[in-house]
Amino acid sequence: MALVVQKYGGSSVATADHIKAVAAKVAKRVKSGDRLAVVVSAMGDTTDDLIALAGSVSSTPSPREMDMLLSTGEQTSAALLAMALQDMGISAVSLNAFQLGIATDGRYSDARIVDLDLTGLKERLKTAEVAVITGFQGISPGGDVTTLGRGGSDTSAIAIAAKLEVRCEIYSDVEGIYTCDPRMVPEAKKLSHVVYDEMLEMAAMGAKVLHSRGVEIAKKYEVELYCGSTFSDREGTMVVSALPEWLEQPVVTGIAVDMDQMKVTVENLPDGVDLLTRLFGCLAADGVNVDMISTVSAGGRTSITFSVVSGHICQVRTSVRQSLEGIEGWTLSDDEAVAKVSAVGVGMKTSSGVAARFYSALDGAEVEVLCTTTSEIKISVLVPRDQASAAAKALVSEFDRKESD
Amino acid sequence: MALVVQKYGGSSVATADHIKAVAAKVAKRVKSGDRLAVVVSAMGDTTDDLIALAGSVSSTPSPREMDMLLSTGEQTSAALLAMALQDMGISAVSLNAFQLGIATDGRYSDARIVDLDLTGLKERLKTAEVAVITGFQGISPGGDVTTLGRGGSDTSAIAIAAKLEVRCEIYSDVEGIYTCDPRMVPEAKKLSHVVYDEMLEMAAMGAKVLHSRGVEIAKKYEVELYCGSTFSDREGTMVVSALPEWLEQPVVTGIAVDMDQMKVTVENLPDGVDLLTRLFGCLAADGVNVDMISTVSAGGRTSITFSVVSGHICQVRTSVRQSLEGIEGWTLSDDEAVAKVSAVGVGMKTSSGVAARFYSALDGAEVEVLCTTTSEIKISVLVPRDQASAAAKALVSEFDRKESD
């Protein structure tokens, strides 16, 4: 008998029928001899509905009460899944954050888990075959409900698996991790294995299968992490610390695309880090979320291109002008319709010529490159938004590798 | 500054607009200088919706998971009311059963409160002007959510008020306690005061303003209990241990009507308590809920009339026949269309001639009396259902007394 942690997202428990299907999947697993701690999100649009309800009684609902409100969503789905399991003859018990010892730092709406006392969970699993656990929530030092922010249920599941030192399985409506989003690039292939660091880069770049917070915990505690489809038995993807030896190490594991970026360029600034500090300090103070930053300096003059993932272009222009007040000679240009396309792979560290292949593929697809940034395991470029799909296709094709489908 | 416990029922918090109206009422009270512990029920039909949802994932949801599920309803309305209050500039904090120390006996779906540790509540009320409390729930010795069954939120509010030794105000869509249901008898008058024992009899007989469990606690701890309308400022009814001296003690305080009864008569049985034990034991085992029982014995033969508040007449007939198997000579008759009409008043104890006035009023209204039972402070009769309204009118008129409107 093995103990396994599973997590089912909101779309997997969206309706009573979905919950019954999840229960059947869990029951089958129990009958094969495992015990399960199953972490659930709120049903489908429940969280959005509750947020709307809050908005109808208060213009600025306090984070504390918002967390108290939202946490009911997971409690509802946890109780329903436990009932559905019992109906199939499985002994199941639902547990919320008060019952579980999930201690957080107390930051409402974006709490971090600081301690996990799973004595109670282990005790329950002596008699129950399945413990159904409310994801996304923990208790503050003062005894308040705190939610874990975006990707919170992934974080709950992976943290519990880390503490229990058992395997963690994340189920969603996607079959696993692909070399690229299959809706954009139908040729994209499902990966049998991804390395934690690659997954982190891909998650941070908008691959929605796994949230990067959860992956960070998985990496730190080397959790055996699996991503698969709730309603399909096809093999998903393992997220691991190193690829198995029999698997050829690819140079590029995946291509990630983020369609919603804006590009801003400031040219002909005098050199000096203080100006960059002023510029990005001002943008941050105005709540502008900056993603890529690329600077080029020559002849005592600096040009900066950066991308913005949220906020309005007028706001960005105002912030830039304010921050550079008193400086002469610079020009500002922007483009609201750009996308970020990135190639990710731990193989890049040890492989040469990746950049050349990368640019060559884009060139062959007649994609215009507006800006480039790189890290050890990633190359990202900004391209015109209407060329993003062609860019992704060209890169998938260039870095195609043998993989399970 | 006084501390007050208030309770708002499901219809008072049915929508976002209702919640805002309740918040405005509470805010006004806070601004007058009071601090409040406000107990709320789940919004409108939430509980029914959750029960339906449970039914769609399980044919027989377990009581433990049902309680876990249902308790989300009060947590939702508590968080929303706290938000609405904050939006009006009131410092408010919502608290659920885990956060309040409401300990129960652990009986799922019908738990009794066994201990209240209100240290946490008092601590919160040092900084918050209002604590919004989830009604209807407590925590079992094993740490599970348990709901308090029918009338649970009244019970929560009155128990908290008893422990804090403060006034308790129960708000609903009814303006107070009337001498009779005003929808049936428009001449019914609102009572300024009712004695606990009268309220107990009236609550047990279907007056829906207050649940008898709560009244029992109020009586035991002499809680200053007020029932009024959520959305009207008109004066409601005080439930007290004894009427104020300036108020004339009426013989009859109220007339209660329960329209849903069935009458069953068994005639010509041989005398003997063992037969009654067999009869009512068999009915109880078959889940038949018996209310009134009246027996008359003469010449060695006994006749029994009893009323049934739930169950099907065929079931009742079968139960009776089974229980009396082997006994000869008796006959069974029944009537599915009867109602119970009761006069309640602590003044009966010290007043003579009440029965005569009672029967005379019914006689004057040409109401047929099918059965009578009495207690120290109550006379109840079964009447044909279509005569119940006439009976109530006649009794209200007979026992009319000077009261606030």
CSV table of C-alpha atoms in Angstrom, one decimal, chain A residues 26-374:
chain,number,residue,atom,x,y,z
A,26,VAL,CA,-10.1,7.9,-6.9
A,27,ALA,CA,-12.1,4.8,-6.0
A,28,LYS,CA,-10.4,2.7,-8.7
A,29,ARG,CA,-7.1,3.8,-7.3
A,30,VAL,CA,-8.1,2.9,-3.7
A,31,LYS,CA,-9.2,-0.5,-4.9
A,32,SER,CA,-5.8,-1.0,-6.5
A,33,GLY,CA,-4.4,-0.8,-3.0
A,34,ASP,CA,-3.4,2.9,-2.4
A,35,ARG,CA,-4.5,5.4,0.2
A,36,LEU,CA,-5.1,8.9,-1.0
A,37,ALA,CA,-5.0,12.5,0.2
A,38,VAL,CA,-7.0,14.3,-2.4
A,39,VAL,CA,-6.7,18.1,-2.6
A,40,VAL,CA,-9.6,19.8,-4.4
A,41,SER,CA,-10.2,23.3,-5.7
A,42,ALA,CA,-13.5,25.1,-5.7
A,43,MET,CA,-16.1,23.9,-8.2
A,44,GLY,CA,-15.7,25.6,-11.7
A,45,ASP,CA,-16.7,29.3,-11.4
A,46,THR,CA,-17.5,29.2,-7.7
A,47,THR,CA,-14.6,31.5,-6.8
A,48,ASP,CA,-15.5,34.0,-9.5
A,49,ASP,CA,-19.1,33.9,-8.3
A,50,LEU,CA,-18.1,34.6,-4.7
A,51,ILE,CA,-15.9,37.5,-5.8
A,52,ALA,CA,-18.9,39.0,-7.7
A,53,LEU,CA,-21.1,38.5,-4.6
A,54,ALA,CA,-18.5,40.3,-2.5
A,55,GLY,CA,-18.4,43.1,-5.0
A,56,SER,CA,-22.1,43.5,-4.7
A,57,VAL,CA,-22.0,44.2,-0.9
A,58,SER,CA,-18.7,46.1,-0.7
A,59,SER,CA,-16.7,48.3,-3.1
A,60,THR,CA,-13.4,47.2,-1.5
A,61,PRO,CA,-13.9,43.9,0.4
A,62,SER,CA,-11.2,43.4,3.0
A,63,PRO,CA,-8.7,40.7,2.3
A,64,ARG,CA,-9.5,38.9,5.6
A,65,GLU,CA,-13.2,38.6,4.8
A,66,MET,CA,-12.5,37.8,1.2
A,67,ASP,CA,-10.4,34.8,2.3
A,68,MET,CA,-13.2,33.7,4.8
A,69,LEU,CA,-15.6,33.9,1.9
A,70,LEU,CA,-13.6,32.2,-0.8
A,71,SER,CA,-12.5,29.3,1.5
A,72,THR,CA,-16.1,28.1,1.5
A,73,GLY,CA,-15.6,27.1,-2.2
A,74,GLU,CA,-13.1,24.3,-1.4
A,75,GLN,CA,-15.0,23.2,1.6
A,76,THR,CA,-18.1,22.6,-0.5
A,77,SER,CA,-16.2,20.6,-3.2
A,78,ALA,CA,-14.3,18.6,-0.5
A,79,ALA,CA,-17.5,17.6,1.3
A,80,LEU,CA,-19.2,16.7,-2.0
A,81,LEU,CA,-16.3,14.5,-3.2
A,82,ALA,CA,-16.2,12.8,0.2
A,83,MET,CA,-19.9,12.0,-0.1
A,84,ALA,CA,-19.5,10.8,-3.7
A,85,LEU,CA,-16.7,8.5,-2.6
A,86,GLN,CA,-18.7,7.1,0.3
A,87,ASP,CA,-21.5,6.4,-2.1
A,88,MET,CA,-19.1,4.2,-4.0
A,89,GLY,CA,-18.2,2.3,-0.8
A,90,ILE,CA,-15.0,4.1,-0.1
A,91,SER,CA,-14.4,5.4,3.4
A,92,ALA,CA,-13.6,9.1,2.9
A,93,VAL,CA,-13.4,12.1,5.2
A,94,SER,CA,-13.2,15.8,4.2
A,95,LEU,CA,-10.8,18.1,6.1
A,96,ASN,CA,-10.5,21.8,5.9
A,97,ALA,CA,-7.6,24.1,6.8
A,98,PHE,CA,-8.6,24.3,10.5
A,99,GLN,CA,-8.7,20.5,10.8
A,100,LEU,CA,-5.5,20.1,8.9
A,101,GLY,CA,-2.7,22.0,10.6
A,102,ILE,CA,-1.8,24.2,7.6
A,103,ALA,CA,-0.1,27.2,9.2
A,104,THR,CA,0.6,30.3,7.0
A,105,ASP,CA,2.4,33.6,7.4
A,106,GLY,CA,-1.0,35.3,7.7
A,107,ARG,CA,-0.8,37.3,4.5
A,108,TYR,CA,-4.5,37.4,3.4
A,109,SER,CA,-5.2,36.4,-0.2
A,110,ASP,CA,-1.5,35.6,-0.8
A,111,ALA,CA,-0.4,33.6,2.1
A,112,ARG,CA,2.7,31.3,2.3
A,113,ILE,CA,2.6,28.0,4.1
A,114,VAL,CA,5.1,28.2,7.0
A,115,ASP,CA,4.3,24.9,8.8
A,116,LEU,CA,2.5,21.7,8.2
A,117,ASP,CA,1.5,19.5,11.1
A,118,LEU,CA,0.0,16.5,9.4
A,119,THR,CA,-0.5,14.4,12.6
A,120,GLY,CA,-4.2,14.8,12.2
A,121,LEU,CA,-4.2,13.8,8.6
A,122,LYS,CA,-2.1,10.7,9.3
A,123,GLU,CA,-4.5,9.8,12.1
A,124,ARG,CA,-7.5,10.1,9.8
A,125,LEU,CA,-5.8,8.0,7.1
A,126,LYS,CA,-5.5,5.1,9.6
A,127,THR,CA,-9.3,4.6,9.3
A,128,ALA,CA,-10.3,6.4,6.2
A,129,GLU,CA,-9.1,5.3,2.8
A,130,VAL,CA,-9.3,8.8,1.4
A,131,ALA,CA,-8.9,12.2,3.0
A,132,VAL,CA,-10.4,14.9,0.8
A,133,ILE,CA,-8.5,18.2,1.6
A,134,THR,CA,-9.6,21.7,0.9
A,135,GLY,CA,-6.8,23.3,-1.3
A,136,PHE,CA,-5.9,26.9,-1.5
A,137,GLN,CA,-6.2,27.7,2.3
A,138,GLY,CA,-4.3,27.8,5.6
A,139,ILE,CA,-4.7,29.3,9.0
A,140,SER,CA,-2.8,32.5,10.1
A,141,PRO,CA,-1.0,32.8,13.4
A,142,GLY,CA,-4.1,34.7,14.7
A,143,GLY,CA,-6.4,31.9,13.7
A,144,ASP,CA,-7.9,33.5,10.6
A,145,VAL,CA,-8.5,31.8,7.3
A,146,THR,CA,-5.9,32.8,4.7
A,147,THR,CA,-5.9,31.8,1.1
A,148,LEU,CA,-2.7,30.9,-0.8
A,149,GLY,CA,-3.2,33.1,-3.8
A,150,ARG,CA,-2.9,32.0,-7.5
A,151,GLY,CA,-1.9,28.4,-7.9
A,152,GLY,CA,-2.8,27.8,-4.3
A,153,SER,CA,-4.3,24.4,-4.6
A,154,ASP,CA,-1.2,23.1,-6.4
A,155,THR,CA,0.9,24.5,-3.6
A,156,SER,CA,-1.3,22.8,-1.0
A,157,ALA,CA,-1.0,19.4,-2.7
A,158,ILE,CA,2.7,19.6,-3.4
A,159,ALA,CA,3.5,20.8,0.1
A,160,ILE,CA,1.5,18.0,1.7
A,161,ALA,CA,3.3,15.5,-0.6
A,162,ALA,CA,6.6,17.0,0.3
A,163,LYS,CA,5.9,16.7,4.0
A,164,LEU,CA,4.6,13.2,3.7
A,165,GLU,CA,7.5,12.3,1.3
A,166,VAL,CA,5.1,10.7,-1.2
A,167,ARG,CA,4.2,11.1,-4.8
A,168,CYS,CA,2.0,14.0,-5.9
A,169,GLU,CA,-0.3,13.8,-8.9
A,170,ILE,CA,-1.8,17.0,-10.4
A,171,TYR,CA,-4.9,16.4,-12.5
A,172,SER,CA,-6.5,19.0,-14.8
A,173,ASP,CA,-8.2,19.1,-18.2
A,174,VAL,CA,-4.7,19.0,-19.9
A,175,GLU,CA,-3.0,15.7,-20.6
A,176,GLY,CA,0.4,16.8,-19.5
A,177,ILE,CA,3.2,19.2,-20.4
A,178,TYR,CA,3.7,19.8,-24.2
A,179,THR,CA,6.6,21.1,-26.2
A,180,CYS,CA,4.2,24.0,-26.9
A,181,ASP,CA,0.6,24.9,-26.4
A,182,PRO,CA,-1.2,22.3,-28.7
A,183,ARG,CA,-4.0,24.8,-29.4
A,184,MET,CA,-1.4,27.0,-31.1
A,185,VAL,CA,0.9,24.4,-32.5
A,186,PRO,CA,-0.9,21.2,-33.3
A,187,GLU,CA,2.5,19.5,-33.9
A,188,ALA,CA,3.5,20.1,-30.3
A,189,LYS,CA,4.3,16.8,-28.5
A,190,LYS,CA,3.5,15.7,-25.0
A,191,LEU,CA,6.7,15.3,-22.9
A,192,SER,CA,7.1,12.2,-20.8
A,193,HIS,CA,9.6,14.1,-18.5
A,194,VAL,CA,10.4,17.7,-17.7
A,195,VAL,CA,13.1,18.9,-15.4
A,196,TYR,CA,11.9,21.1,-12.4
A,197,ASP,CA,13.9,24.1,-13.7
A,198,GLU,CA,12.3,23.9,-17.1
A,199,MET,CA,8.9,23.6,-15.6
A,200,LEU,CA,9.5,26.6,-13.5
A,201,GLU,CA,10.4,28.7,-16.5
A,202,MET,CA,7.5,27.4,-18.5
A,203,ALA,CA,5.0,27.9,-15.6
A,204,ALA,CA,6.3,31.4,-15.1
A,205,MET,CA,5.8,32.0,-18.8
A,206,GLY,CA,2.1,31.1,-18.7
A,207,ALA,CA,2.0,27.4,-19.2
A,208,LYS,CA,-1.1,26.9,-17.0
A,209,VAL,CA,-0.8,23.2,-16.1
A,210,LEU,CA,1.3,23.8,-13.0
A,211,HIS,CA,1.9,27.0,-10.9
A,212,SER,CA,5.5,27.9,-10.4
A,213,ARG,CA,5.1,28.2,-6.6
A,214,GLY,CA,4.2,24.5,-6.4
A,215,VAL,CA,7.1,23.5,-8.7
A,216,GLU,CA,9.5,25.4,-6.5
A,217,ILE,CA,8.4,23.4,-3.5
A,218,ALA,CA,8.6,20.2,-5.6
A,219,LYS,CA,12.1,21.1,-6.7
A,220,LYS,CA,13.3,21.9,-3.1
A,221,TYR,CA,12.0,18.7,-1.6
A,222,GLU,CA,12.4,16.6,-4.8
A,223,VAL,CA,8.8,15.6,-4.8
A,224,GLU,CA,7.9,12.9,-7.4
A,225,LEU,CA,5.5,15.1,-9.4
A,226,TYR,CA,3.1,13.9,-12.1
A,227,CYS,CA,0.7,16.0,-14.3
A,228,GLY,CA,-2.1,14.2,-16.1
A,229,SER,CA,-5.6,14.5,-17.3
A,230,THR,CA,-8.5,14.0,-14.9
A,231,PHE,CA,-10.7,12.3,-17.5
A,232,SER,CA,-8.3,10.4,-19.6
A,233,ASP,CA,-6.0,7.4,-18.8
A,234,ARG,CA,-3.3,8.5,-21.2
A,235,GLU,CA,0.1,8.9,-19.7
A,236,GLY,CA,0.9,12.4,-18.6
A,237,THR,CA,4.2,14.1,-17.7
A,238,MET,CA,6.6,13.5,-14.9
A,239,VAL,CA,8.4,16.6,-13.4
A,240,VAL,CA,11.8,15.4,-12.2
A,241,SER,CA,15.1,16.6,-11.0
A,242,ALA,CA,17.0,15.0,-13.9
A,243,LEU,CA,15.8,13.2,-17.0
A,244,PRO,CA,16.1,9.4,-16.8
A,245,GLU,CA,19.3,8.2,-18.5
A,246,TRP,CA,17.6,6.4,-21.3
A,247,LEU,CA,16.0,9.6,-22.4
A,248,GLU,CA,18.0,11.7,-24.8
A,249,GLN,CA,18.7,15.1,-23.3
A,250,PRO,CA,17.0,17.6,-25.6
A,251,VAL,CA,18.5,21.1,-26.1
A,252,VAL,CA,15.1,22.7,-26.0
A,253,THR,CA,12.3,21.1,-24.0
A,254,GLY,CA,9.5,23.5,-24.7
A,255,ILE,CA,8.3,26.6,-26.5
A,256,ALA,CA,6.2,29.0,-24.4
A,257,VAL,CA,4.1,31.8,-25.8
A,258,ASP,CA,2.7,34.7,-23.8
A,259,MET,CA,0.3,36.7,-26.1
A,260,ASP,CA,-0.4,39.6,-23.8
A,261,GLN,CA,2.6,41.8,-23.7
A,262,MET,CA,3.3,45.4,-24.6
A,263,LYS,CA,6.7,46.7,-25.8
A,264,VAL,CA,8.2,50.0,-24.7
A,265,THR,CA,11.4,51.4,-26.0
A,266,VAL,CA,13.3,54.4,-24.7
A,267,GLU,CA,16.3,55.4,-26.9
A,268,ASN,CA,19.2,57.8,-26.6
A,269,LEU,CA,19.4,58.0,-22.8
A,270,PRO,CA,22.6,59.1,-21.2
A,271,ASP,CA,24.4,56.0,-19.6
A,272,GLY,CA,23.9,55.4,-15.9
A,273,VAL,CA,22.2,52.9,-13.6
A,274,ASP,CA,20.5,55.6,-11.6
A,275,LEU,CA,18.3,56.4,-14.6
A,276,LEU,CA,17.2,52.8,-14.8
A,277,THR,CA,16.5,52.7,-11.1
A,278,ARG,CA,14.4,55.8,-11.5
A,279,LEU,CA,12.6,54.4,-14.6
A,280,PHE,CA,11.7,51.0,-13.2
A,281,GLY,CA,11.1,52.4,-9.7
A,282,CYS,CA,8.5,54.8,-11.0
A,283,LEU,CA,6.9,52.0,-13.1
A,284,ALA,CA,6.7,49.7,-10.1
A,285,ALA,CA,5.3,52.5,-7.9
A,286,ASP,CA,2.6,53.0,-10.5
A,287,GLY,CA,1.7,49.3,-10.4
A,288,VAL,CA,3.1,48.5,-13.9
A,289,ASN,CA,4.3,44.9,-14.1
A,290,VAL,CA,7.5,44.7,-16.1
A,291,ASP,CA,8.6,41.4,-17.6
A,292,MET,CA,11.5,41.4,-20.0
A,293,ILE,CA,14.2,44.1,-19.8
A,294,SER,CA,16.9,44.5,-22.4
A,295,THR,CA,19.4,47.3,-22.5
A,296,VAL,CA,22.0,48.1,-25.0
A,297,SER,CA,24.6,50.7,-24.5
A,298,ALA,CA,27.1,52.3,-26.9
A,299,GLY,CA,28.9,55.7,-27.3
A,300,GLY,CA,27.8,56.9,-23.9
A,301,ARG,CA,24.1,56.5,-24.8
A,302,THR,CA,21.8,53.7,-23.7
A,303,SER,CA,18.6,52.2,-25.3
A,304,ILE,CA,16.2,50.2,-23.3
A,305,THR,CA,13.4,47.9,-24.4
A,306,PHE,CA,11.1,46.4,-21.8
A,307,SER,CA,7.8,44.5,-22.0
A,308,VAL,CA,4.8,45.1,-19.8
A,309,VAL,CA,2.4,42.4,-18.9
A,310,SER,CA,-0.4,44.5,-17.4
A,311,GLY,CA,-1.5,48.0,-17.1
A,312,HIS,CA,-2.6,50.6,-19.6
A,313,ILE,CA,-0.3,52.0,-22.2
A,314,CYS,CA,-1.2,55.6,-21.2
A,315,GLN,CA,-0.2,54.9,-17.7
A,316,VAL,CA,3.1,53.5,-18.9
A,317,ARG,CA,3.9,56.5,-21.0
A,318,THR,CA,3.1,58.9,-18.1
A,319,SER,CA,5.3,56.9,-15.7
A,320,VAL,CA,8.2,56.9,-18.1
A,321,ARG,CA,8.0,60.6,-18.8
A,322,GLN,CA,7.7,61.4,-15.1
A,323,SER,CA,10.7,59.2,-14.2
A,324,LEU,CA,12.9,60.9,-16.8
A,325,GLU,CA,11.9,64.5,-16.1
A,326,GLY,CA,14.9,66.8,-16.6
A,327,ILE,CA,16.7,64.4,-18.9
A,328,GLU,CA,17.1,65.6,-22.5
A,329,GLY,CA,17.3,64.1,-25.9
A,330,TRP,CA,15.6,60.7,-25.4
A,331,THR,CA,12.7,59.3,-27.4
A,332,LEU,CA,9.9,57.0,-26.4
A,333,SER,CA,8.1,54.5,-28.6
A,334,ASP,CA,5.7,51.6,-27.8
A,335,ASP,CA,3.8,48.8,-29.4
A,336,GLU,CA,0.7,47.3,-27.7
A,337,ALA,CA,0.5,44.2,-29.9
A,338,VAL,CA,3.5,42.1,-29.1
A,339,ALA,CA,4.0,38.6,-27.8
A,340,LYS,CA,6.8,36.8,-26.0
A,341,VAL,CA,8.1,33.6,-27.4
A,342,SER,CA,10.6,31.6,-25.4
A,343,ALA,CA,12.5,28.4,-25.8
A,344,VAL,CA,13.3,26.6,-22.6
A,345,GLY,CA,15.7,23.7,-21.9
A,346,VAL,CA,18.3,22.7,-19.4
A,347,GLY,CA,20.2,21.3,-22.3
A,348,MET,CA,21.0,24.8,-23.4
A,349,LYS,CA,23.6,25.0,-20.6
A,350,THR,CA,25.8,22.5,-22.3
A,351,SER,CA,24.9,23.0,-25.9
A,352,SER,CA,26.4,25.6,-28.2
A,353,GLY,CA,24.7,27.1,-31.3
A,354,VAL,CA,21.3,27.2,-29.7
A,355,ALA,CA,20.9,31.0,-30.3
A,356,ALA,CA,21.9,30.6,-33.9
A,357,ARG,CA,19.3,27.8,-34.5
A,358,PHE,CA,16.8,29.9,-32.6
A,359,TYR,CA,17.2,33.0,-34.8
A,360,SER,CA,17.6,30.9,-37.9
A,361,ALA,CA,14.2,29.3,-37.3
A,362,LEU,CA,12.5,32.6,-36.7
A,363,ASP,CA,14.2,34.1,-39.8
A,364,GLY,CA,13.0,31.2,-41.9
A,365,ALA,CA,9.4,31.9,-40.8
A,366,GLU,CA,9.9,35.6,-41.5
A,367,VAL,CA,9.3,36.5,-37.9
A,368,GLU,CA,10.5,39.9,-36.8
A,369,VAL,CA,12.5,39.9,-33.5
A,370,LEU,CA,11.9,43.1,-31.5
A,371,CYS,CA,13.9,42.3,-28.4
A,372,THR,CA,15.8,39.4,-26.9
A,373,THR,CA,16.7,38.3,-23.4
A,374,THR,CA,18.3,35.1,-22.2
